[in-house]
Amino acid sequence: MNAPEDTAVKVVPVRHYGQWVGAVVALVLIAMLVNTLFSKIPSGQYVCHAVNGARRCHQTSVWRFSWNIVFHYFTTSEVLHGLMLTIYLTVIAMVAGIVIGIALAVMRLSSNRLLSMTAWCYTWFFRGTPVLVQLFFWDYISILYHTITIGVPFTHIAFLHLNAATLFTPVTAAIVALSLNEGAYMSEIARSGLISVDEGQSEAAMSLGMTRSQTLRVVVLPQAMRVIIPPTGNEVISMLKTTSLASTIAVIELFGATNNISANNFEIMPLLIVASLWYLIVTTVLSTGQFYLERRFARGALRTPPPTPLQRLRRDVRGILAKFRTRRGVREATS
Amino acid sequence: MSVPMVEARGVHKSYAGVQVLKGVDLTVVRGEVTCLIGPSGSGKSTLLRCINHLEKHDSGELRVDGELVGYEMRGTKLHELNDKRICAERSQIGMVFQRFNLFQHLTVLDNVTIGLIKVRGLDSDAARKKARELLARVGLSEKDKHYPSQLSGGQQQRVAIARALAMEPKLMLFDEPTSALDPELVGEVLDVMKDLALSGMTMIVVTHEMGFAREVANTVYFLDEGIIEESGTPADVLGAPKSERLKSFLSKVL
């Protein structure tokens, strides 16, 4: 070696030229997008004023995406009511869907053939028909059943008679349709979670004397949650947007509300943007919640839990600072 | 002489047409250590799992502490017990598994307390107090807040022993407790088991650790292809094997 012993050997990292080109292209595309989002177009209206006795006119311009109209309608009470109903439908349908799904998954894994076949048929039926069709079906259910009776099957003993038409309001129909449909999807997710837990875990629980249901609740389900949560988060976000289909059966949720407004003022695009922005905001909140939930249920599964975004940011900043410092240090040492 | 802790008479068990146990007779005396040895697939683990009814035996008589396991004699018929009764029986029998099977989502302390809380109905303070004593006994007081994945195999197995002991079992079953351990970790688990044997616990140990069997066991059973080929004191079975099968088995493992 000819290099003097006190100078460290310089490391030259591989240069990724392809990546650089890609980054430049991406940057240009992003710039174009931002530019068009905030561009203005001629409005077709003129304003005139007198300048030194002469009348000067010029055409005014407006945002291409009508941001002023978007902003105006963003927090109107109609939109906020719609948003509340959207969140309400999402929460109810998901909670019911998860309960139905877990029950179906347990049935599906049962050693009783009738129970497992019933669960299979349920999933087959509700996954096999479009959710839009199911929404209409439950909305029109009173055509098939005028009254709904709660009593002993196959007898005339009845405890309660309910009028189907008054019971199945559009909102109820939406809740029933979305919950039953979600149950079918959740059952597959829950099943994959349950079978992901090692059999030794339930054997250990049973050897302690736990009953089957204790074993499921105390040992298997909490560990299955780790596998169940990520796809369930996906389902929640998907459900949030699926609720917009309920507007077709006269449920005035977020999309229904913005649609109603644009039907009156013909500002279709701005109101679609209002709805989209709200869906994006709620999705962002949900994704954040999912991250922390995943972290909670990963306890014990990972030796070190993944950092929270805040921790990661702090670590990155510290890393960059350290790099900067060492570089400067090297330069000073070599000069 | 009092009733033996475990008594098996002609126990049979088959999986999907394959006979795993072909009429096993076994007697485990109270306060003694019994080791089951034999080649893999000989039915040792299956026999152990029949004793706490994790597996149902097909025929024969199997009694723990004088009571039939998993069944009840009513008149002339054997009735299978319901889930609750079987659980009550199982909670009297501790089991330690080859792969530890600690509850991955619970801390070490919670692994030990969970049975006390959920099965015995203790409040969490009493359960914790007892769990701490047991963790001290297996030498793991410091690790109570760790999760199983943060422990070595030997430590995990000692927690598993503490978890089983928390239920104050009258009988402990060990299913190859050191087979999944790195060689240098085997000793710490065997030491805990030796202490337990000295304290007078009735133990049935499926093992390949012949040294442990020789030192600790009162009786050794050699199983081969679902039958007890030979049994007796460690000195007889391990020192003076009679059958060719046991001779060839010992020549491979010793």
XYZ file of N, CA, C and O in Angstrom, chain A residues 52-195:
576
model
N -57.224 57.847 -17.114
C -56.958 59.131 -17.781
C -58.081 59.510 -18.743
O -57.840 59.950 -19.874
N -59.276 59.293 -18.347
C -60.421 59.679 -19.169
C -60.806 58.630 -20.188
O -61.916 58.636 -20.701
N -59.915 57.663 -20.492
C -60.250 56.615 -21.463
C -60.792 55.391 -20.733
O -60.432 55.129 -19.595
N -61.633 54.658 -21.402
C -62.226 53.472 -20.780
C -61.380 52.247 -21.158
O -61.238 51.929 -22.332
N -60.798 51.623 -20.142
C -59.974 50.427 -20.400
C -60.692 49.207 -19.830
O -61.158 49.219 -18.702
N -60.762 48.182 -20.656
C -61.399 46.939 -20.178
C -60.409 45.782 -20.239
O -59.562 45.746 -21.131
N -60.519 44.879 -19.278
C -59.742 43.623 -19.407
C -60.524 42.446 -18.835
O -61.382 42.601 -17.969
N -60.178 41.297 -19.379
C -60.893 40.087 -18.965
C -60.369 39.619 -17.606
O -59.164 39.626 -17.376
N -61.273 39.221 -16.714
C -60.823 38.690 -15.428
C -60.471 37.212 -15.605
O -60.849 36.578 -16.593
N -59.742 36.677 -14.623
C -59.411 35.253 -14.679
C -59.877 34.570 -13.394
O -60.045 35.210 -12.363
N -60.086 33.255 -13.497
C -60.526 32.467 -12.321
C -59.651 31.218 -12.214
O -58.988 30.829 -13.178
N -59.650 30.615 -11.023
C -58.916 29.346 -10.847
C -59.493 28.294 -11.779
O -60.705 28.138 -11.857
N -58.622 27.564 -12.446
C -59.115 26.479 -13.308
C -59.923 25.460 -12.465
O -60.944 24.962 -12.892
N -59.443 25.187 -11.261
C -60.119 24.203 -10.402
C -61.127 24.844 -9.443
O -61.557 24.208 -8.492
N -61.469 26.067 -9.697
C -62.479 26.791 -8.897
C -62.263 26.642 -7.395
O -63.183 26.281 -6.656
N -61.031 26.902 -6.963
C -60.713 26.693 -5.544
C -61.576 27.545 -4.617
O -61.881 27.105 -3.505
N -61.960 28.727 -5.103
C -62.806 29.575 -4.248
C -64.161 28.927 -3.970
O -64.660 28.965 -2.855
N -64.710 28.236 -5.008
C -65.994 27.563 -4.802
C -65.809 26.338 -3.908
O -66.597 26.065 -3.015
N -64.714 25.599 -4.150
C -64.393 24.446 -3.301
C -64.329 24.891 -1.847
O -64.962 24.306 -0.965
N -63.583 25.969 -1.630
C -63.396 26.475 -0.279
C -64.723 26.891 0.339
O -65.008 26.613 1.504
N -65.547 27.530 -0.505
C -66.845 28.007 -0.017
C -67.731 26.876 0.474
O -68.393 26.982 1.503
N -67.753 25.763 -0.269
C -68.661 24.665 0.092
C -68.046 23.654 1.057
O -68.727 22.773 1.561
N -66.733 23.806 1.293
C -66.007 22.765 2.026
C -66.597 22.502 3.403
O -66.669 21.361 3.854
N -67.026 23.553 4.081
C -67.516 23.370 5.449
C -68.971 23.807 5.611
O -69.395 24.159 6.704
N -69.736 23.765 4.497
C -71.162 24.076 4.653
C -71.820 22.956 5.465
O -71.340 21.823 5.488
N -72.941 23.286 6.114
C -73.553 22.303 7.020
C -74.035 21.075 6.259
O -73.976 19.960 6.757
N -74.478 21.249 5.011
C -74.919 20.094 4.211
C -73.779 19.095 4.024
O -73.948 17.888 4.205
N -72.625 19.649 3.654
C -71.456 18.778 3.423
C -71.034 18.106 4.720
O -70.769 16.908 4.760
N -71.004 18.883 5.815
C -70.567 18.315 7.095
C -71.540 17.247 7.590
O -71.116 16.223 8.125
N -72.834 17.479 7.384
C -73.819 16.453 7.751
C -73.589 15.179 6.958
O -73.628 14.073 7.498
N -73.352 15.364 5.667
C -73.053 14.213 4.801
C -71.828 13.464 5.286
O -71.821 12.229 5.378
N -70.801 14.237 5.649
C -69.555 13.637 6.136
C -69.815 12.811 7.389
O -69.344 11.685 7.522
N -70.622 13.386 8.306
C -70.941 12.682 9.548
C -71.642 11.354 9.252
O -71.315 10.326 9.838
N -72.589 11.416 8.302
C -73.335 10.198 7.963
C -72.396 9.156 7.332
O -72.506 7.958 7.609
N -71.463 9.639 6.496
C -70.484 8.729 5.892
C -69.667 8.020 6.967
O -69.501 6.802 6.935
N -69.180 8.808 7.947
C -68.371 8.222 9.021
C -69.221 7.253 9.847
O -68.780 6.152 10.181
N -70.456 7.659 10.121
C -71.375 6.815 10.891
C -71.594 5.466 10.195
O -71.447 4.402 10.800
N -71.908 5.530 8.893
C -72.130 4.295 8.126
C -70.881 3.425 8.132
O -70.956 2.203 8.316
N -69.720 4.051 7.951
C -68.466 3.298 7.905
C -68.227 2.575 9.227
O -67.923 1.377 9.246
N -68.389 3.305 10.335
C -68.108 2.725 11.651
C -69.075 1.572 11.945
O -68.653 0.459 12.274
N -70.381 1.824 11.759
C -71.374 0.789 12.078
C -71.162 -0.441 11.201
O -71.119 -1.575 11.694
N -71.012 -0.213 9.905
C -70.893 -1.348 8.980
C -69.613 -2.137 9.258
O -69.605 -3.365 9.170
N -68.546 -1.437 9.620
C -67.290 -2.151 9.886
C -67.365 -2.929 11.187
O -66.919 -4.079 11.241
N -67.918 -2.321 12.238
C -68.017 -3.038 13.521
C -68.869 -4.292 13.336
O -68.465 -5.404 13.697
N -70.045 -4.108 12.700
C -70.910 -5.265 12.464
C -70.207 -6.282 11.566
O -70.264 -7.488 11.807
N -69.519 -5.778 10.542
C -68.826 -6.668 9.598
C -67.746 -7.486 10.286
O -67.582 -8.681 10.015
N -67.016 -6.848 11.211
C -65.940 -7.556 11.913
C -66.531 -8.645 12.813
O -66.041 -9.776 12.840
N -67.626 -8.295 13.525
C -68.264 -9.289 14.409
C -68.767 -10.470 13.582
O -68.487 -11.639 13.892
N -69.483 -10.164 12.490
C -69.997 -11.233 11.621
C -68.823 -12.046 11.059
O -68.851 -13.277 11.035
N -67.783 -11.335 10.652
C -66.632 -11.994 10.034
C -65.942 -12.964 10.981
O -65.619 -14.089 10.595
N -65.729 -12.536 12.220
C -65.060 -13.419 13.188
C -65.936 -14.640 13.485
O -65.462 -15.775 13.507
N -67.248 -14.378 13.648
C -68.168 -15.499 13.893
C -68.117 -16.492 12.732
O -68.019 -17.707 12.941
N -68.131 -15.964 11.495
C -68.098 -16.839 10.328
C -66.788 -17.613 10.250
O -66.768 -18.793 9.910
N -65.681 -16.927 10.593
C -64.371 -17.584 10.522
C -64.304 -18.736 11.522
O -63.798 -19.811 11.200
N -64.830 -18.499 12.731
C -64.821 -19.559 13.746
C -65.707 -20.725 13.286
O -65.332 -21.889 13.390
N -66.882 -20.384 12.695
C -67.758 -21.431 12.156
C -67.053 -22.210 11.054
O -67.109 -23.430 11.007
N -66.394 -21.483 10.193
C -65.723 -22.104 9.050
C -64.655 -23.091 9.511
O -64.453 -24.135 8.903
N -63.985 -22.775 10.624
C -62.918 -23.636 11.125
C -63.445 -24.702 12.087
O -62.680 -25.501 12.617
N -64.778 -24.690 12.304
C -65.363 -25.666 13.230
C -65.265 -27.076 12.651
O -65.210 -27.266 11.438
N -65.252 -28.066 13.555
C -65.197 -29.448 13.071
C -66.592 -29.916 12.621
O -66.720 -30.943 11.979
N -67.618 -29.117 12.944
C -68.974 -29.450 12.512
C -69.157 -29.047 11.048
O -69.049 -27.881 10.677
N -69.452 -30.049 10.198
C -69.526 -29.805 8.754
C -70.644 -28.817 8.392
O -70.482 -27.989 7.502
N -71.762 -28.926 9.096
C -72.903 -28.053 8.786
C -72.538 -26.588 9.053
O -72.815 -25.708 8.238
N -71.891 -26.355 10.189
C -71.477 -24.983 10.520
C -70.478 -24.462 9.496
O -70.604 -23.334 9.017
N -69.499 -25.273 9.144
C -68.472 -24.764 8.231
C -69.059 -24.561 6.830
O -68.708 -23.608 6.141
N -70.000 -25.429 6.424
C -70.621 -25.244 5.112
C -71.499 -23.989 5.089
O -71.546 -23.275 4.097
N -72.212 -23.749 6.208
C -73.058 -22.555 6.294
C -72.204 -21.302 6.113
O -72.547 -20.402 5.342
N -71.077 -21.267 6.816
C -70.193 -20.107 6.712
C -69.665 -19.961 5.292
O -69.598 -18.858 4.750
N -69.328 -21.088 4.679
C -68.808 -21.040 3.314
C -69.860 -20.485 2.354
O -69.571 -19.642 1.509
N -71.112 -20.964 2.512
C -72.194 -20.515 1.628
C -72.465 -19.021 1.796
O -72.712 -18.310 0.826
N -72.428 -18.556 3.027
C -72.629 -17.126 3.302
C -71.613 -16.307 2.509
O -71.966 -15.383 1.772
N -70.350 -16.675 2.698
C -69.286 -15.936 2.023
C -69.450 -16.002 0.502
O -69.304 -15.010 -0.200
N -69.801 -17.200 0.024
C -69.987 -17.396 -1.412
C -71.068 -16.459 -1.945
O -70.890 -15.798 -2.958
N -72.180 -16.366 -1.215
C -73.297 -15.565 -1.683
C -72.983 -14.069 -1.645
O -73.169 -13.353 -2.629
N -72.484 -13.590 -0.496
C -72.314 -12.145 -0.352
C -71.105 -11.602 -1.102
O -71.061 -10.431 -1.438
N -70.124 -12.471 -1.343
C -69.017 -11.998 -2.168
C -69.353 -12.109 -3.642
O -68.761 -11.453 -4.488
N -70.311 -12.972 -3.932
C -70.619 -13.280 -5.326
C -71.617 -12.336 -5.971
O -71.860 -12.432 -7.165
N -72.211 -11.439 -5.170
C -73.165 -10.487 -5.758
C -72.664 -9.066 -5.500
O -72.072 -8.799 -4.457
N -72.914 -8.140 -6.445
C -72.385 -6.776 -6.281
C -73.021 -6.078 -5.083
O -74.213 -6.261 -4.816
N -72.232 -5.285 -4.402
C -72.744 -4.595 -3.220
C -73.833 -3.589 -3.609
O -74.781 -3.362 -2.864
N -73.742 -3.059 -4.817
C -74.780 -2.121 -5.267
C -76.134 -2.825 -5.383
O -77.167 -2.296 -4.971
N -76.088 -4.046 -5.910
C -77.319 -4.843 -6.025
C -77.876 -5.142 -4.635
O -79.078 -5.051 -4.391
N -76.981 -5.478 -3.693
C -77.417 -5.772 -2.330
C -78.054 -4.548 -1.673
O -79.043 -4.653 -0.954
N -77.483 -3.359 -1.935
C -78.060 -2.125 -1.392
C -79.494 -1.946 -1.868
O -80.398 -1.674 -1.076
N -79.707 -2.133 -3.180
C -81.060 -1.990 -3.725
C -81.983 -3.054 -3.154
O -83.138 -2.785 -2.837
N -81.470 -4.262 -3.005
C -82.273 -5.366 -2.476
C -82.826 -5.011 -1.094
O -84.018 -5.140 -0.844
N -81.958 -4.542 -0.196
C -82.415 -4.240 1.159
C -83.286 -2.992 1.183
O -84.163 -2.842 2.019
N -83.052 -2.090 0.229
C -83.894 -0.890 0.165
C -85.320 -1.267 -0.237
O -86.278 -0.664 0.242
N -85.440 -2.282 -1.113
C -86.768 -2.686 -1.597
C -87.311 -3.904 -0.876
O -88.264 -4.513 -1.334
N -86.719 -4.268 0.256
C -87.091 -5.517 0.932
C -88.572 -5.545 1.308
O -89.197 -6.602 1.349
N -89.164 -4.365 1.518
C -90.572 -4.337 1.940
C -91.506 -4.829 0.840
O -92.675 -5.111 1.096
N -90.998 -4.932 -0.405
C -91.823 -5.531 -1.462
C -92.032 -7.014 -1.167
O -93.104 -7.561 -1.369
N -90.974 -7.667 -0.656
C -91.064 -9.097 -0.355
C -91.757 -9.336 0.979
O -92.503 -10.293 1.134
N -91.453 -8.514 1.966
C -91.995 -8.709 3.315
C -92.661 -7.416 3.787
O -91.980 -6.418 4.001
N -93.989 -7.478 3.932
C -94.668 -6.274 4.427
C -94.380 -6.078 5.902
O -94.170 -4.976 6.370
N -94.447 -7.205 6.633
C -94.152 -7.117 8.064
C -93.039 -8.100 8.406
O -92.883 -9.135 7.768
N -92.283 -7.727 9.391
C -91.241 -8.616 9.896
C -91.666 -9.026 11.300
O -91.953 -8.183 12.143
N -91.767 -10.345 11.526
C -92.282 -10.861 12.777
C -91.174 -11.564 13.543
O -90.429 -12.355 12.963
N -91.074 -11.235 14.819
C -90.113 -11.935 15.664
C -90.887 -12.899 16.544
O -91.795 -12.496 17.279
N -90.610 -14.171 16.443
C -91.347 -15.169 17.197
C -90.695 -16.522 17.066
O -89.509 -16.615 16.739
N -91.438 -17.580 17.292
C -90.889 -18.925 17.169
C -91.079 -19.388 15.724
O -92.185 -19.317 15.193
N -90.015 -19.828 15.068
C -90.136 -20.252 13.669
C -91.138 -21.386 13.493
O -91.290 -22.233 14.376
N -91.823 -21.389 12.365
C -92.758 -22.436 11.951
C -93.952 -22.594 12.900
O -94.589 -23.632 12.931
N -94.218 -21.570 13.712
C -95.423 -21.588 14.542
C -96.109 -20.241 14.371
O -95.611 -19.367 13.656
N -97.255 -20.061 15.004
C -97.922 -18.763 14.945
C -97.592 -17.901 16.147
O -98.192 -16.860 16.347
N -96.660 -18.370 16.976
C -96.303 -17.599 18.156
C -95.429 -16.420 17.728
O -94.408 -16.596 17.055
N -95.871 -15.200 18.063
C -95.116 -14.012 17.670
C -95.008 -13.047 18.833
O -95.943 -12.888 19.606
N -93.872 -12.459 18.973
C -93.665 -11.487 20.050
C -93.773 -10.058 19.532
O -94.161 -9.152 20.241
N -93.382 -9.874 18.269
C -93.246 -8.514 17.783
C -93.525 -8.477 16.281
O -93.020 -9.311 15.521
N -94.356 -7.537 15.871
C -94.582 -7.309 14.437
C -94.002 -5.965 14.060
O -94.256 -4.962 14.717
N -93.197 -5.946 13.008
C -92.607 -4.680 12.578
C -92.970 -4.440 11.127
O -92.972 -5.366 10.312
N -93.271 -3.198 10.816
C -93.580 -2.829 9.441
C -92.273 -2.670 8.675
O -91.436 -1.825 9.015
N -92.086 -3.498 7.652
C -90.809 -3.500 6.932
C -90.520 -2.150 6.289
O -89.380 -1.689 6.284
N -91.568 -1.518 5.772
C -91.360 -0.253 5.059
C -90.852 0.837 5.998
O -89.998 1.648 5.620
N -91.360 0.859 7.241
C -90.877 1.882 8.167
C -89.561 1.461 8.810
O -88.743 2.299 9.137
N -89.384 0.163 8.973
C -88.135 -0.324 9.578
C -86.958 -0.082 8.652
O -85.905 0.403 9.060
N -87.154 -0.412 7.364
C -86.050 -0.296 6.418
C -86.038 1.063 5.740
O -86.407 1.201 4.587
N -85.626 2.069 6.497
C -85.351 3.377 5.902
C -84.111 3.218 5.031
O -83.388 2.229 5.177
N -83.855 4.169 4.147
C -82.648 4.045 3.325
C -81.385 3.833 4.173
O -80.543 3.006 3.822
N -81.278 4.546 5.305
C -80.074 4.408 6.120
C -79.969 2.990 6.707
O -78.912 2.366 6.671
N -81.090 2.463 7.212
C -81.066 1.099 7.749
C -80.705 0.107 6.659
O -79.903 -0.806 6.874
N -81.325 0.275 5.496
C -81.030 -0.631 4.388
C -79.547 -0.593 4.054
O -78.923 -1.638 3.842
N -78.973 0.623 4.059
C -77.547 0.756 3.751
C -76.707 0.050 4.803
O -75.762 -0.673 4.485
N -77.079 0.234 6.080
C -76.315 -0.405 7.160
C -76.366 -1.925 7.026
O -75.340 -2.608 7.088
N -77.576 -2.442 6.810
C -77.724 -3.903 6.697
C -76.929 -4.434 5.508
O -76.149 -5.386 5.634
N -77.094 -3.775 4.366
C -76.424 -4.262 3.162
C -74.903 -4.215 3.319
O -74.202 -5.193 3.032
N -74.406 -3.085 3.794
C -72.953 -2.929 3.897
C -72.379 -3.883 4.945
O -71.317 -4.469 4.737
N -73.086 -4.061 6.090
C -72.588 -4.943 7.149
C -72.527 -6.388 6.679
O -71.516 -7.071 6.866
N -73.616 -6.860 6.082
C -73.660 -8.262 5.658
C -72.593 -8.522 4.599
O -71.908 -9.542 4.624
N -72.450 -7.564 3.684
C -71.453 -7.723 2.636
C -70.044 -7.722 3.221
O -69.205 -8.562 2.887
N -69.805 -6.800 4.154
C -68.482 -6.697 4.765
C -68.155 -7.954 5.567
O -67.010 -8.412 5.591
N -69.180 -8.516 6.229
C -68.987 -9.737 7.009
C -68.346 -10.834 6.178
O -67.474 -11.566 6.650
N -68.767 -10.937 4.924
C -68.232 -11.981 4.052
C -66.739 -11.767 3.808
O -65.942 -12.706 3.878
N -66.356 -10.523 3.537
C -64.927 -10.240 3.296
C -64.117 -10.399 4.576
O -63.022 -10.943 4.576
N -64.693 -9.883 5.698
C -63.971 -9.957 6.966
C -63.780 -11.399 7.418
O -62.812 -11.713 8.097
N -64.704 -12.287 7.042
C -64.579 -13.673 7.501
C -63.315 -14.304 6.928
O -62.618 -15.048 7.612
N -62.998 -13.976 5.679
C -61.782 -14.537 5.078
C -60.539 -13.951 5.739
O -59.545 -14.643 5.967
N -60.609 -12.650 6.067
C -59.468 -12.003 6.720
C -59.268 -12.603 8.114
O -58.153 -12.943 8.508
N -60.389 -12.753 8.856
C -60.292 -13.301 10.214
C -59.790 -14.746 10.166
O -58.979 -15.161 10.982
N -60.258 -15.498 9.176
C -59.834 -16.894 9.069
C -58.332 -16.988 8.831
O -57.638 -17.788 9.455
N -57.827 -16.127 7.925
C -56.392 -16.176 7.658
C -55.620 -15.836 8.925
O -54.558 -16.395 9.191
N -56.177 -14.912 9.749
C -55.518 -14.569 11.006
C -55.509 -15.733 11.975
O -54.491 -16.053 12.571
N -56.661 -16.397 12.084
C -56.776 -17.496 13.049
C -55.843 -18.643 12.680
O -55.170 -19.207 13.548
N -55.767 -18.976 11.379
C -54.918 -20.113 11.021
C -53.442 -19.734 11.031
O -52.589 -20.603 10.982
